Amino acid sequence: MITIAALVILLPFVAAAVGLLGSRFPRGLRGGAADAAANRRAAWIAVVPTAISAVLAIWLAYSNWAGMGEGRGELLPVPAGSGGSAGVEGVTATFDVIETGAVSISVGLLVDGLAASIAVLAAVVALAVQVYSIGYMRDDRRYPSYSAFISLFTSAMLLVVYAADLLVLYVGWEIMGLCSYLLIGHWWEDRANSRAAIKAFLVTRIGDVGFLFGIFVLGTAAGSFRIADVIAKVPEMSSGTIIAATMLLLAGVAGKSAQAPLHVWLPDAMAGPTPISALIHAATMVAAGIFIVARLYPVFLGARPTLDVLAVLAALGMLGAALAALAQDDLKRVLAYSTISQLAYMAGALAAGSDSAAIFHLITHGAFKALLFLCAGAVIHAVGSNLMSAMGGLRRELPITFVTMTIGFAALMGLPPASGFFSKDEVLVAMEQALSSGPLTDAAALLLYGCALVTVAVTGAYATRAWLRTFFGERPIIALPEPAPGTAHVIDIHEAPATMRWPIMILSVPALLLGFAGIADVHWGAAVLSVVMALLGAGVVYVVWRSDPLSDPARMLGPFRVPCEQAFYVDSVYNALFVRPVLDLARLVVRTDDHLVDGAVRGSGRATMGLSRLVRLAQNGNVQLYITGLLSGVLLLVAWAVIFR
C-alpha cells in the first residue's frame, strides 16, 4: 500500500518536472506550429501520469474499504481518529528519519480511510481539470507550464493527504501555496490577475505562519512530529498547550480553506483560468484546511474553546458568504462565495463534533463544485463573458451544459436525489445534536445551527438565481461593431469541444449519485426541513424573477444589495486597517532611506567634490604660482619661528 501511495504522489510530480523541462525539447522553438506541438506534448505528459495516479488512488481506497470496512457496510471509510480515538488506524511506513538535534523528522506516508478517500477526490478532480484544460487552454502558448503547475499542485495535495509527519505535510502545504500563486496569475499581463495572485499568496501566508508555529507547539509537546505520536500524546498534554496549538493551526486552516477572517483571497482568485478555480475550490487548497482538522481531530476535541471559535467563524462565514453570493453578477464569484459558505458548513460540522459528516460533505462538495466550475467555464467559453447580465436563454444552445449544471445546482441546494442532499443532512444533524450534547457551549451551538438553517434558504436562493439568469429568459441585446460591407453579424453559441464536455458529463455522475453511499444514515426529519428551507429560498427568487425576467432577482435585497455585493466591505476594512498603513509606512521608509541614509552618502560625495574643486584651483599647472606658494610657505614658517621662538 505504501509503495502505491508513493507512486500516486510521485507520478504527478514527475509529470510536472518533465512538462516544465521537456515540452519544447529538443530545440525549444516557439510560435505557430512549434507552440501547437509543445501543447500536444504537454497534454500527454500531464494527463497520462495523472490518470494512472487516479486509478492507483481508487485502487488504494477500494483496498482500504475492503480490508478495514469489512462487515461495516461503509462505502466511505470513517476518518482516522473519528470520534476522538486515541490513535490513527492505517498502514504507515517511514522511509528516513532526519535528525535535527531536538525533535526528529520522519519522512513517511500513512494510508488510512481518511487519506484514501480524499486522495481519490484530489486525483479524480485533477484528472478532469487536466483533460478539460486541453480544450479550454488550446490556444494558450503557456499551456505547457500551466499543465505542469497543475501536476505539481496535484502532487502537493496528495503529499498533504498521505503524509505521516506534520513537517512533511507542511512541505506539501507550502508547495500548494506556490502553485496557487503561479496558476491564479497565469495571465499575468492583466494587472488584476497578478494582483489577485499576490493577494492569495500573502493572505494564505499570514495563516501559514500560525500554522507552522502550531506544528512546532504540537511536535515539541509530543516529542515527535509523527501524526500518530502527536495524537497518542494528547492525553498527556496540558490544556493550555492544546488550545495554543489548535488556535495557531486554525489560522492556517482559515487561510487555506478561505474561512473568516482570511477568506478575502478566494473571490479575487477567480481572475485565473476557470479550470484552476475548479481545482482550487474542489480538491486542493480549500479542501486541505478541512482535511487537517479532521486528521488532527482528537487534538481539536481536547480544545473546546478552539471549537467554539471555529463554530462562531463558521456560522458567520456560511451566512455572510451566501448573502454575498446572492448579489454577485459574476458567475464565477457566485460559485466562489458558495465555496466559502459550503466550507463553513464543513467547519461547523467539525466544531459540532462530527468529522465524518464534514468529510462526507467535503467529498460530495468536491464532486458537484468541480462540476459547477467546469460548467461555468463552458458557459463563459460560449458567451465570452463571466457576467450573468450577458447570459440568458442558454439552455437551448448548451443543452448538455444545462443538464449537468442543473445537477450541480441541485446538489449545491441539497435537493434529492443529488449528493448534496445526503451530506448536508448529516451536517445539519450534527449541528442539531450539538444543541443538546457535544463539545460546544450552548450559545455557540445555537448560533451555528440557526445560521446553518438560514444559509440553506439563502443557498437555494442564490443557486436558483444563477440557474435562471444563465439558462432562462432572454439574452440581452448588445450592440456589436459594424461589420465589413457585405457581411452580417454572426453570433455562434454552441457546446464546448469534446475535451471539455466529457469531464463535466463524467463529473455529473458522482455529483448526482455519490450521496447514496450515506442513504442508510439519512435523518428524514432534518432532511425534510432542509429541503423545505431550500425550496423556500428558491421559490422567493423564482417569484421575483417571474415578475420581471429581464431584471436581476437580487433587487429583492433592497438597500442591503450593495453591502452584500461588496461582501460587507471586509476588503475595504482590511484596506483601511492594514493595507494603507503598511503602504504609508513603506513610503516613510523609502523617504527616510532616500533623504537621510542616501542623503548622507550623497552629501558626503558632494562635500568631497566641492573640496576637490578648491584643491583643483591650486593645481592648475602654473609654475610661477607654485613657486610663489612655496616662497609664501617658507616666509610663513620663518615668521612663525622668529615670533614664537
XYZ file of C-alpha atoms in Angstrom:
645
model
C 0.000 0.000 0.000
C 2.730 2.479 0.909
C 4.548 1.871 -2.376
C 1.340 2.561 -4.284
C 0.733 5.707 -2.244
C 4.259 6.892 -3.051
C 3.574 6.322 -6.756
C 0.310 8.265 -6.504
C 2.307 11.237 -5.220
C 5.371 10.869 -7.454
C 3.647 10.404 -10.824
C 2.185 13.950 -10.975
C 5.471 15.315 -9.602
C 7.448 13.637 -12.380
C 4.882 14.885 -14.898
C 5.438 18.426 -13.613
C 9.218 18.167 -13.954
C 9.055 16.621 -17.423
C 6.388 19.083 -18.539
C 8.453 22.091 -17.498
C 11.723 20.812 -18.927
C 10.700 18.653 -21.869
C 7.615 20.124 -23.545
C 9.726 22.057 -26.051
C 12.614 19.600 -26.213
C 14.891 19.291 -28.130
C 15.034 22.680 -29.845
C 12.839 24.907 -27.680
C 11.196 26.505 -30.736
C 8.314 28.961 -30.293
C 5.461 30.256 -32.369
C 2.896 28.716 -34.697
C 3.337 25.011 -35.274
C 6.033 24.747 -32.575
C 3.590 26.015 -29.918
C 0.879 23.614 -31.086
C 3.297 20.676 -30.942
C 4.519 21.700 -27.485
C 0.913 21.940 -26.250
C 0.097 18.461 -27.563
C 3.208 17.053 -25.908
C 2.404 18.828 -22.645
C -1.155 17.447 -22.688
C 0.065 13.858 -22.935
C 2.734 14.462 -20.281
C 0.132 15.890 -17.883
C -2.876 13.640 -18.487
C -1.335 10.150 -18.616
C 0.515 10.230 -15.251
C -2.462 11.919 -13.577
C -4.778 9.226 -14.936
C -2.509 6.456 -13.633
C -2.306 8.239 -10.274
C -6.110 8.478 -10.116
C -6.509 4.770 -10.892
C -3.982 3.846 -8.203
C -5.702 6.139 -5.681
C -9.038 4.463 -6.421
C -7.444 1.052 -6.002
C -5.981 2.115 -2.647
C -9.365 3.395 -1.494
C -11.074 0.165 -2.548
C -8.399 -1.957 -0.843
C -8.746 0.085 2.327
C -12.552 -0.216 2.276
C -12.470 -3.946 1.545
C -9.931 -4.570 4.302
C -10.964 -2.082 7.008
C -14.655 -1.629 6.322
C -15.473 -5.308 6.116
C -18.674 -6.066 7.917
C -19.458 -2.369 8.457
C -21.125 -1.693 5.119
C -19.367 1.661 4.753
C -18.532 2.824 1.264
C -16.783 5.959 2.567
C -14.399 4.965 5.373
C -14.693 6.830 8.633
C -11.727 9.177 9.072
C -8.919 8.005 11.274
C -9.385 9.105 14.800
C -13.091 9.727 14.301
C -14.930 10.305 17.452
C -11.808 11.164 19.311
C -9.998 7.842 19.198
C -6.543 7.951 20.652
C -4.671 6.767 17.609
C -4.526 6.533 13.843
C -5.586 3.286 12.240
C -3.925 2.611 8.938
C -0.767 1.480 7.198
C 2.303 3.592 7.976
C 5.868 3.398 6.678
C 8.907 5.563 7.424
C 11.470 5.962 4.649
C 14.011 8.064 6.527
C 14.499 9.900 9.813
C 16.108 13.354 9.730
C 17.845 14.218 12.978
C 17.529 17.898 13.879
C 19.222 17.875 17.282
C 15.871 18.077 19.054
C 12.671 16.607 17.603
C 13.457 14.402 14.592
C 11.539 14.490 11.323
C 10.304 11.145 9.976
C 9.811 11.041 6.225
C 6.943 8.606 5.844
C 3.454 8.016 4.484
C 0.162 6.985 6.063
C -2.694 5.237 4.260
C -5.992 5.062 6.119
C -9.659 5.663 5.388
C -9.392 9.450 5.526
C -6.304 9.642 3.314
C -7.655 7.134 0.788
C -10.974 8.977 0.405
C -9.519 12.472 -0.026
C -6.777 11.192 -2.357
C -9.424 9.837 -4.738
C -11.175 13.217 -4.693
C -7.953 15.110 -5.415
C -6.717 12.753 -8.139
C -10.029 12.410 -9.985
C -10.801 16.134 -9.988
C -7.221 16.893 -11.073
C -7.598 14.453 -13.957
C -10.896 16.049 -15.006
C -9.266 19.505 -14.879
C -6.273 18.359 -16.927
C -8.490 16.888 -19.655
C -10.834 19.882 -19.599
C -7.899 22.291 -19.898
C -6.829 20.759 -23.207
C -9.822 22.395 -24.861
C -10.105 25.427 -22.611
C -6.437 26.448 -22.977
C -5.980 25.170 -26.523
C -4.564 28.392 -27.986
C -2.546 29.454 -24.940
C 1.183 29.368 -25.706
C 1.968 28.962 -21.993
C -0.153 25.831 -21.687
C 2.926 23.590 -21.063
C 3.866 25.455 -17.881
C 0.199 25.695 -16.904
C -0.345 21.930 -17.131
C 2.951 21.268 -15.330
C 1.941 23.504 -12.429
C -1.396 21.668 -12.175
C 0.546 18.406 -11.903
C 2.745 19.893 -9.179
C -0.358 21.226 -7.419
C -1.893 17.731 -7.502
C 1.266 16.098 -6.197
C 1.479 18.606 -3.325
C -2.118 17.953 -2.253
C -1.559 14.199 -2.369
C 1.552 14.645 -0.213
C -0.561 16.527 2.334
C -3.135 13.731 2.278
C -0.736 10.793 2.639
C 1.903 12.428 4.897
C 2.570 10.653 8.193
C 4.619 13.527 9.648
C 3.414 17.084 10.222
C 6.530 18.709 8.747
C 6.359 16.533 5.628
C 2.713 17.551 5.382
C 3.799 21.183 5.702
C 6.068 20.818 2.662
C 3.087 19.874 0.502
C 1.035 22.594 2.192
C 3.509 25.297 1.132
C 4.020 23.953 -2.393
C 0.273 24.287 -2.882
C 0.540 27.943 -1.890
C 3.242 28.490 -4.505
C 1.250 26.684 -7.207
C -1.878 28.702 -6.442
C 0.138 31.901 -6.918
C 1.528 30.705 -10.244
C -1.801 29.447 -11.595
C -4.057 32.283 -10.421
C -1.607 34.696 -12.035
C -1.265 32.633 -15.212
C -2.456 35.571 -17.332
C -0.119 37.939 -15.510
C -0.248 40.545 -18.307
C -3.598 41.610 -16.823
C -2.787 43.612 -13.704
C -5.952 42.365 -11.955
C -4.750 38.789 -12.327
C -1.285 39.472 -10.940
C -2.788 41.417 -8.027
C -5.182 38.538 -7.278
C -2.284 36.071 -7.276
C -0.242 38.236 -4.916
C -3.261 38.707 -2.640
C -3.895 34.958 -2.469
C -0.231 34.305 -1.722
C 0.070 36.934 1.017
C -3.233 36.190 2.779
C -2.586 32.451 2.907
C 0.984 33.102 4.080
C -0.397 35.035 7.053
C -2.324 31.953 8.116
C 0.615 29.671 7.385
C 2.810 31.485 9.916
C 0.402 30.488 12.662
C 0.068 27.010 11.180
C 3.824 26.413 11.305
C 4.064 27.567 14.918
C 1.129 25.321 15.774
C 3.050 22.370 14.330
C 6.084 23.345 16.418
C 3.993 23.519 19.591
C 2.470 20.080 18.971
C 5.768 18.493 17.936
C 7.624 19.888 20.933
C 4.906 18.806 23.362
C 4.665 15.309 21.873
C 8.394 14.855 21.298
C 7.652 13.885 17.693
C 6.131 15.328 14.550
C 4.606 11.984 13.543
C 0.841 12.383 13.394
C 0.205 9.089 15.212
C 2.604 10.062 18.020
C 1.061 13.517 18.377
C -2.463 12.089 18.683
C -1.297 9.426 21.146
C 0.302 12.101 23.359
C -2.791 14.333 23.526
C -3.944 12.968 26.948
C -0.549 13.906 28.402
C -0.573 17.483 27.105
C -1.807 20.402 29.190
C -4.989 22.143 28.134
C -3.058 25.374 27.563
C -0.686 23.666 25.140
C -3.516 22.055 23.185
C -5.526 25.287 22.994
C -2.489 27.306 21.891
C -1.531 24.720 19.254
C -5.055 24.368 17.825
C -5.628 28.126 17.724
C -2.410 28.522 15.748
C -3.362 25.667 13.448
C -6.757 27.286 12.968
C -5.043 30.328 11.443
C -3.597 28.140 8.690
C -6.923 26.374 8.233
C -8.706 29.728 7.854
C -6.158 30.827 5.264
C -6.130 27.703 3.117
C -9.867 26.971 3.373
C -10.813 30.639 2.925
C -12.669 30.972 6.205
C -13.293 34.212 8.049
C -11.331 36.340 8.601
C -8.846 35.153 5.918
C -11.426 34.423 3.213
C -10.884 37.557 1.123
C -8.419 35.996 -1.335
C -10.765 33.381 -2.776
C -13.262 35.584 -4.699
C -10.400 37.557 -6.273
C -8.731 34.279 -7.282
C -11.476 33.948 -9.908
C -9.232 36.088 -12.119
C -7.316 32.914 -13.001
C -8.374 30.330 -15.604
C -11.694 28.634 -14.769
C -10.222 25.089 -14.594
C -7.869 26.328 -11.874
C -10.854 27.668 -9.967
C -12.391 24.197 -10.150
C -9.186 22.580 -8.897
C -8.696 25.019 -6.008
C -12.327 25.026 -4.907
C -12.997 21.319 -5.169
C -9.963 19.231 -4.364
C -6.785 21.027 -3.357
C -6.183 24.207 -1.358
C -9.556 24.788 0.240
C -10.017 21.085 0.974
C -6.647 20.943 2.744
C -7.750 23.049 5.710
C -10.786 20.891 6.481
C -8.662 17.784 5.974
C -6.107 18.973 8.556
C -8.748 19.473 11.241
C -10.139 16.005 10.506
C -6.658 14.475 10.520
C -5.853 16.015 13.919
C -9.414 15.808 15.211
C -8.576 14.185 18.573
C -6.294 17.154 19.235
C -9.074 19.639 18.466
C -11.542 17.714 20.633
C -9.175 18.394 23.521
C -9.507 22.169 22.954
C -13.145 23.098 23.492
C -12.510 26.887 23.291
C -10.967 26.371 19.851
C -14.084 24.512 18.707
C -16.244 27.391 19.975
C -14.143 29.840 17.953
C -14.399 27.559 14.916
C -18.186 27.353 15.349
C -18.613 31.133 15.520
C -16.384 31.728 12.498
C -18.211 29.007 10.568
C -21.633 30.430 11.450
C -20.756 33.953 10.350
C -18.848 32.733 7.298
C -21.542 30.448 5.924
C -24.319 33.033 6.125
C -22.234 36.043 5.127
C -20.748 34.299 2.082
C -24.176 33.024 0.998
C -25.629 36.544 1.153
C -22.628 37.842 -0.822
C -23.221 35.161 -3.475
C -26.853 36.272 -3.783
C -25.802 39.730 -5.025
C -22.905 38.932 -7.411
C -23.211 39.358 -11.166
C -20.027 37.422 -11.997
C -20.967 33.731 -12.238
C -17.560 32.586 -11.010
C -17.732 34.878 -7.988
C -21.140 33.414 -7.129
C -19.515 29.991 -7.035
C -16.519 31.360 -5.112
C -18.675 32.722 -2.295
C -20.635 29.484 -2.440
C -17.404 27.594 -1.749
C -16.672 29.746 1.294
C -20.186 29.059 2.565
C -20.037 25.306 1.973
C -16.611 25.009 3.576
C -18.054 26.805 6.588
C -20.669 24.028 6.748
C -17.841 21.506 6.994
C -16.047 23.587 9.621
C -19.322 23.805 11.520
C -19.729 20.025 11.446
C -16.204 19.640 12.811
C -16.954 22.140 15.565
C -20.183 20.296 16.359
C -18.304 17.031 16.909
C -18.749 15.092 13.659
C -15.656 14.756 11.493
C -17.298 12.007 9.427
C -20.134 14.375 8.372
C -17.602 17.068 7.462
C -15.537 14.681 5.332
C -18.625 13.250 3.647
C -19.726 16.765 2.679
C -16.170 17.626 1.614
C -16.184 14.721 -0.838
C -19.633 15.380 -2.289
C -18.881 19.107 -2.447
C -15.689 18.366 -4.352
C -17.702 16.499 -6.974
C -20.507 18.997 -7.501
C -18.383 22.139 -7.116
C -15.855 20.887 -9.694
C -18.844 20.168 -11.949
C -20.273 23.663 -11.419
C -16.997 25.426 -12.154
C -16.295 23.396 -15.282
C -19.865 24.031 -16.474
C -19.357 27.732 -15.757
C -16.208 27.545 -17.859
C -18.210 26.035 -20.724
C -20.776 28.847 -20.447
C -18.073 31.530 -20.340
C -16.304 29.835 -23.263
C -19.519 30.111 -25.279
C -20.659 33.589 -24.255
C -17.286 35.273 -23.839
C -18.200 36.887 -20.521
C -18.292 35.985 -16.825
C -21.285 38.223 -16.174
C -24.751 36.728 -15.835
C -26.166 40.003 -17.157
C -24.681 38.973 -20.535
C -26.246 35.495 -20.361
C -29.766 34.106 -20.545
C -31.657 31.508 -22.555
C -28.597 29.290 -22.925
C -30.456 26.047 -22.252
C -31.317 25.857 -25.958
C -27.770 26.383 -27.284
C -25.995 24.470 -24.499
C -28.265 21.505 -23.650
C -25.517 19.265 -22.181
C -24.130 22.080 -20.047
C -27.660 22.958 -18.952
C -28.431 19.425 -17.744
C -25.106 18.895 -15.983
C -25.103 22.317 -14.341
C -28.679 21.735 -13.177
C -27.437 18.593 -11.414
C -24.651 20.639 -9.822
C -27.043 23.338 -8.596
C -29.411 20.685 -7.216
C -26.539 19.147 -5.263
C -25.494 22.581 -4.019
C -29.031 23.293 -2.815
C -29.266 19.872 -1.181
C -32.204 18.601 -3.242
C -32.798 14.844 -3.516
C -31.505 12.671 -5.055
C -28.346 14.726 -5.645
C -25.324 14.029 -3.460
C -25.514 17.284 -1.517
C -28.886 16.253 -0.086
C -27.363 13.353 1.842
C -24.154 15.017 3.008
C -25.810 18.289 4.057
C -28.340 16.238 6.024
C -25.529 14.728 8.088
C -24.001 18.149 8.674
C -27.301 19.638 9.879
C -27.988 16.652 12.111
C -24.548 17.043 13.721
C -25.243 20.726 14.384
C -28.700 19.932 15.774
C -27.298 17.296 18.117
C -24.681 19.779 19.332
C -27.540 21.795 20.860
C -28.095 19.099 23.462
C -24.802 17.253 23.616
C -21.441 17.940 22.104
C -18.223 19.883 22.523
C -19.750 23.353 22.022
C -21.160 25.812 24.506
C -24.909 26.421 24.236
C -24.546 29.882 22.701
C -22.075 28.732 20.034
C -24.186 25.679 19.171
C -27.373 27.761 18.872
C -25.668 30.372 16.686
C -24.200 27.660 14.467
C -27.463 25.774 13.959
C -29.528 28.916 13.407
C -27.131 30.310 10.809
C -26.972 26.914 9.097
C -30.749 26.768 8.615
C -30.922 30.324 7.283
C -27.975 29.592 4.985
C -29.854 26.629 3.497
C -32.595 29.026 2.372
C -30.106 31.610 1.051
C -28.231 28.852 -0.797
C -31.455 27.836 -2.524
C -31.993 31.482 -3.436
C -28.585 32.238 -4.974
C -28.356 28.861 -6.759
C -31.806 29.392 -8.323
C -30.924 32.965 -9.290
C -27.741 31.849 -11.049
C -29.581 28.988 -12.773
C -32.417 31.225 -14.028
C -30.203 34.090 -15.157
C -27.845 31.769 -17.016
C -30.219 29.389 -18.778
C -33.665 31.011 -18.864
C -35.153 34.257 -20.031
C -33.663 36.097 -22.981
C -30.109 37.149 -23.575
C -29.791 40.954 -23.549
C -29.216 42.713 -26.847
C -25.657 44.001 -27.034
C -24.582 46.479 -29.699
C -21.793 44.998 -31.820
C -19.296 46.858 -34.012
C -20.447 47.408 -37.570
C -19.175 44.510 -39.725
C -17.379 44.902 -43.011
C -19.606 45.649 -46.030
C -21.245 42.549 -47.437
C -21.081 40.572 -44.180
C -23.597 40.031 -41.397
C -23.356 39.753 -37.640
C -22.980 36.086 -36.711
C -23.358 35.003 -33.082
C -22.490 31.328 -32.876
C -23.030 29.903 -29.386
C -22.515 26.159 -29.208
C -21.362 23.434 -26.851
C -17.736 23.288 -25.816
C -15.347 20.821 -27.521
C -15.319 17.161 -26.500
C -12.342 17.541 -24.161
C -14.473 19.978 -22.141
C -17.800 18.133 -22.465
C -16.629 14.713 -21.308
C -15.239 15.823 -17.921
C -18.471 17.616 -16.998
C -20.600 14.669 -18.102
C -18.480 12.245 -16.075
C -18.424 14.505 -13.002
C -22.218 14.804 -13.123
C -22.466 11.107 -12.181
C -20.829 11.366 -8.721
C -22.461 14.760 -8.201
C -25.807 13.033 -8.634
C -25.229 9.585 -7.137
C -22.361 9.793 -4.641
C -24.668 10.697 -1.792
C -26.350 7.291 -1.885
C -23.306 5.994 -0.008
C -24.869 7.595 3.065
C -28.512 6.767 2.421
C -28.652 4.426 5.412
C -27.849 7.314 7.763
C -30.432 9.818 6.498
C -32.409 11.561 9.234
C -35.624 12.262 7.407
C -36.880 14.955 9.782
C -33.793 17.108 9.276
C -33.721 16.234 5.578
C -37.304 17.398 5.020
C -36.629 20.626 6.927
C -33.537 21.258 4.808
C -35.388 20.690 1.540
C -38.272 22.928 2.633
C -35.864 25.754 3.540
C -34.004 25.401 0.225
C -37.258 25.394 -1.767
C -38.481 28.401 0.195
C -35.443 30.416 -0.855
C -35.697 29.140 -4.418
C -39.417 29.929 -4.543
C -38.944 33.527 -3.436
C -36.317 34.099 -6.120
C -38.473 32.445 -8.783
C -41.465 34.642 -7.941
C -39.326 37.805 -8.085
C -37.693 36.701 -11.353
C -41.029 35.705 -12.910
C -42.422 39.180 -12.298
C -39.666 40.671 -14.477
C -37.396 38.110 -16.200
C -35.121 40.834 -17.582
C -34.288 42.213 -14.141
C -31.966 40.773 -11.547
C -33.834 38.990 -8.712
C -31.183 40.386 -6.351
C -33.271 43.554 -6.332
C -35.352 41.921 -3.607
C -32.469 42.667 -1.207
C -33.348 46.351 -1.425
C -30.894 48.580 0.449
C -28.890 45.538 1.547
C -27.967 44.667 -2.033
C -24.876 46.890 -2.222
C -23.404 45.727 1.122
C -23.974 42.111 0.043
C -22.431 42.773 -3.366
C -19.397 44.301 -1.632
C -19.224 41.294 0.749
C -19.979 43.584 3.695
C -16.926 45.755 2.955
C -14.477 43.389 4.630
C -11.907 44.135 1.936
C -12.400 47.868 2.470
C -11.931 47.478 6.216
C -8.735 45.469 5.697
C -7.551 48.062 3.212
C -8.094 50.842 5.746
C -6.705 48.976 8.760
C -3.777 47.116 7.237
C -3.022 47.851 3.589
C -2.924 51.642 3.709
C -0.933 51.862 6.972
C 1.593 49.360 5.623
C 1.884 51.294 2.347
C 2.240 54.589 4.260
C 4.930 53.025 6.438
C 6.690 51.715 3.331
C 6.619 55.200 1.776
C 8.011 56.667 5.010
C 10.821 54.116 4.993
C 11.564 54.928 1.352
C 11.667 58.674 2.078
C 13.823 58.117 5.163
C 16.211 55.956 3.186
C 16.250 58.425 0.311
C 16.686 61.612 2.310
C 18.627 60.500 5.398
C 20.643 57.403 4.543
C 21.180 58.042 0.852
C 21.169 61.793 1.557
C 24.102 61.434 3.928
C 26.007 59.379 1.383
C 25.209 61.786 -1.437
C 26.024 64.747 0.835
C 29.457 63.374 1.672
C 30.039 62.884 -2.013
C 29.016 66.471 -2.781
C 31.257 67.778 0.032
C 34.207 65.835 -1.325
C 33.561 67.142 -4.839
C 33.377 70.726 -3.535
C 36.623 70.345 -1.625
C 38.247 68.855 -4.711
C 37.234 71.925 -6.712
C 39.004 74.134 -4.183
C 42.110 71.965 -4.294
C 41.995 71.973 -8.069
C 42.308 75.771 -8.071
C 45.812 75.403 -6.690
C 46.763 72.575 -9.045
C 46.430 74.492 -12.321
C 49.881 73.811 -13.907
C 51.207 77.403 -13.420
C 54.890 77.069 -12.254
C 55.083 80.684 -11.150
C 52.089 80.142 -8.879
C 53.727 77.017 -7.419
C 56.987 78.971 -6.683
C 55.008 81.849 -5.165
C 53.169 79.415 -2.932
C 56.404 77.712 -1.893
C 58.068 81.014 -1.038
C 54.973 82.169 0.844
C 55.057 78.997 2.901
C 58.754 79.405 3.683
C 58.134 83.023 4.664
C 55.308 81.997 6.989
C 57.475 79.342 8.647
C 60.326 81.793 9.204
C 57.952 84.398 10.624
C 56.415 81.782 12.955
C 59.889 80.691 14.142
C 61.001 84.294 14.835
C 57.808 85.344 16.601
C 57.167 82.238 18.709
C 60.769 81.173 19.451
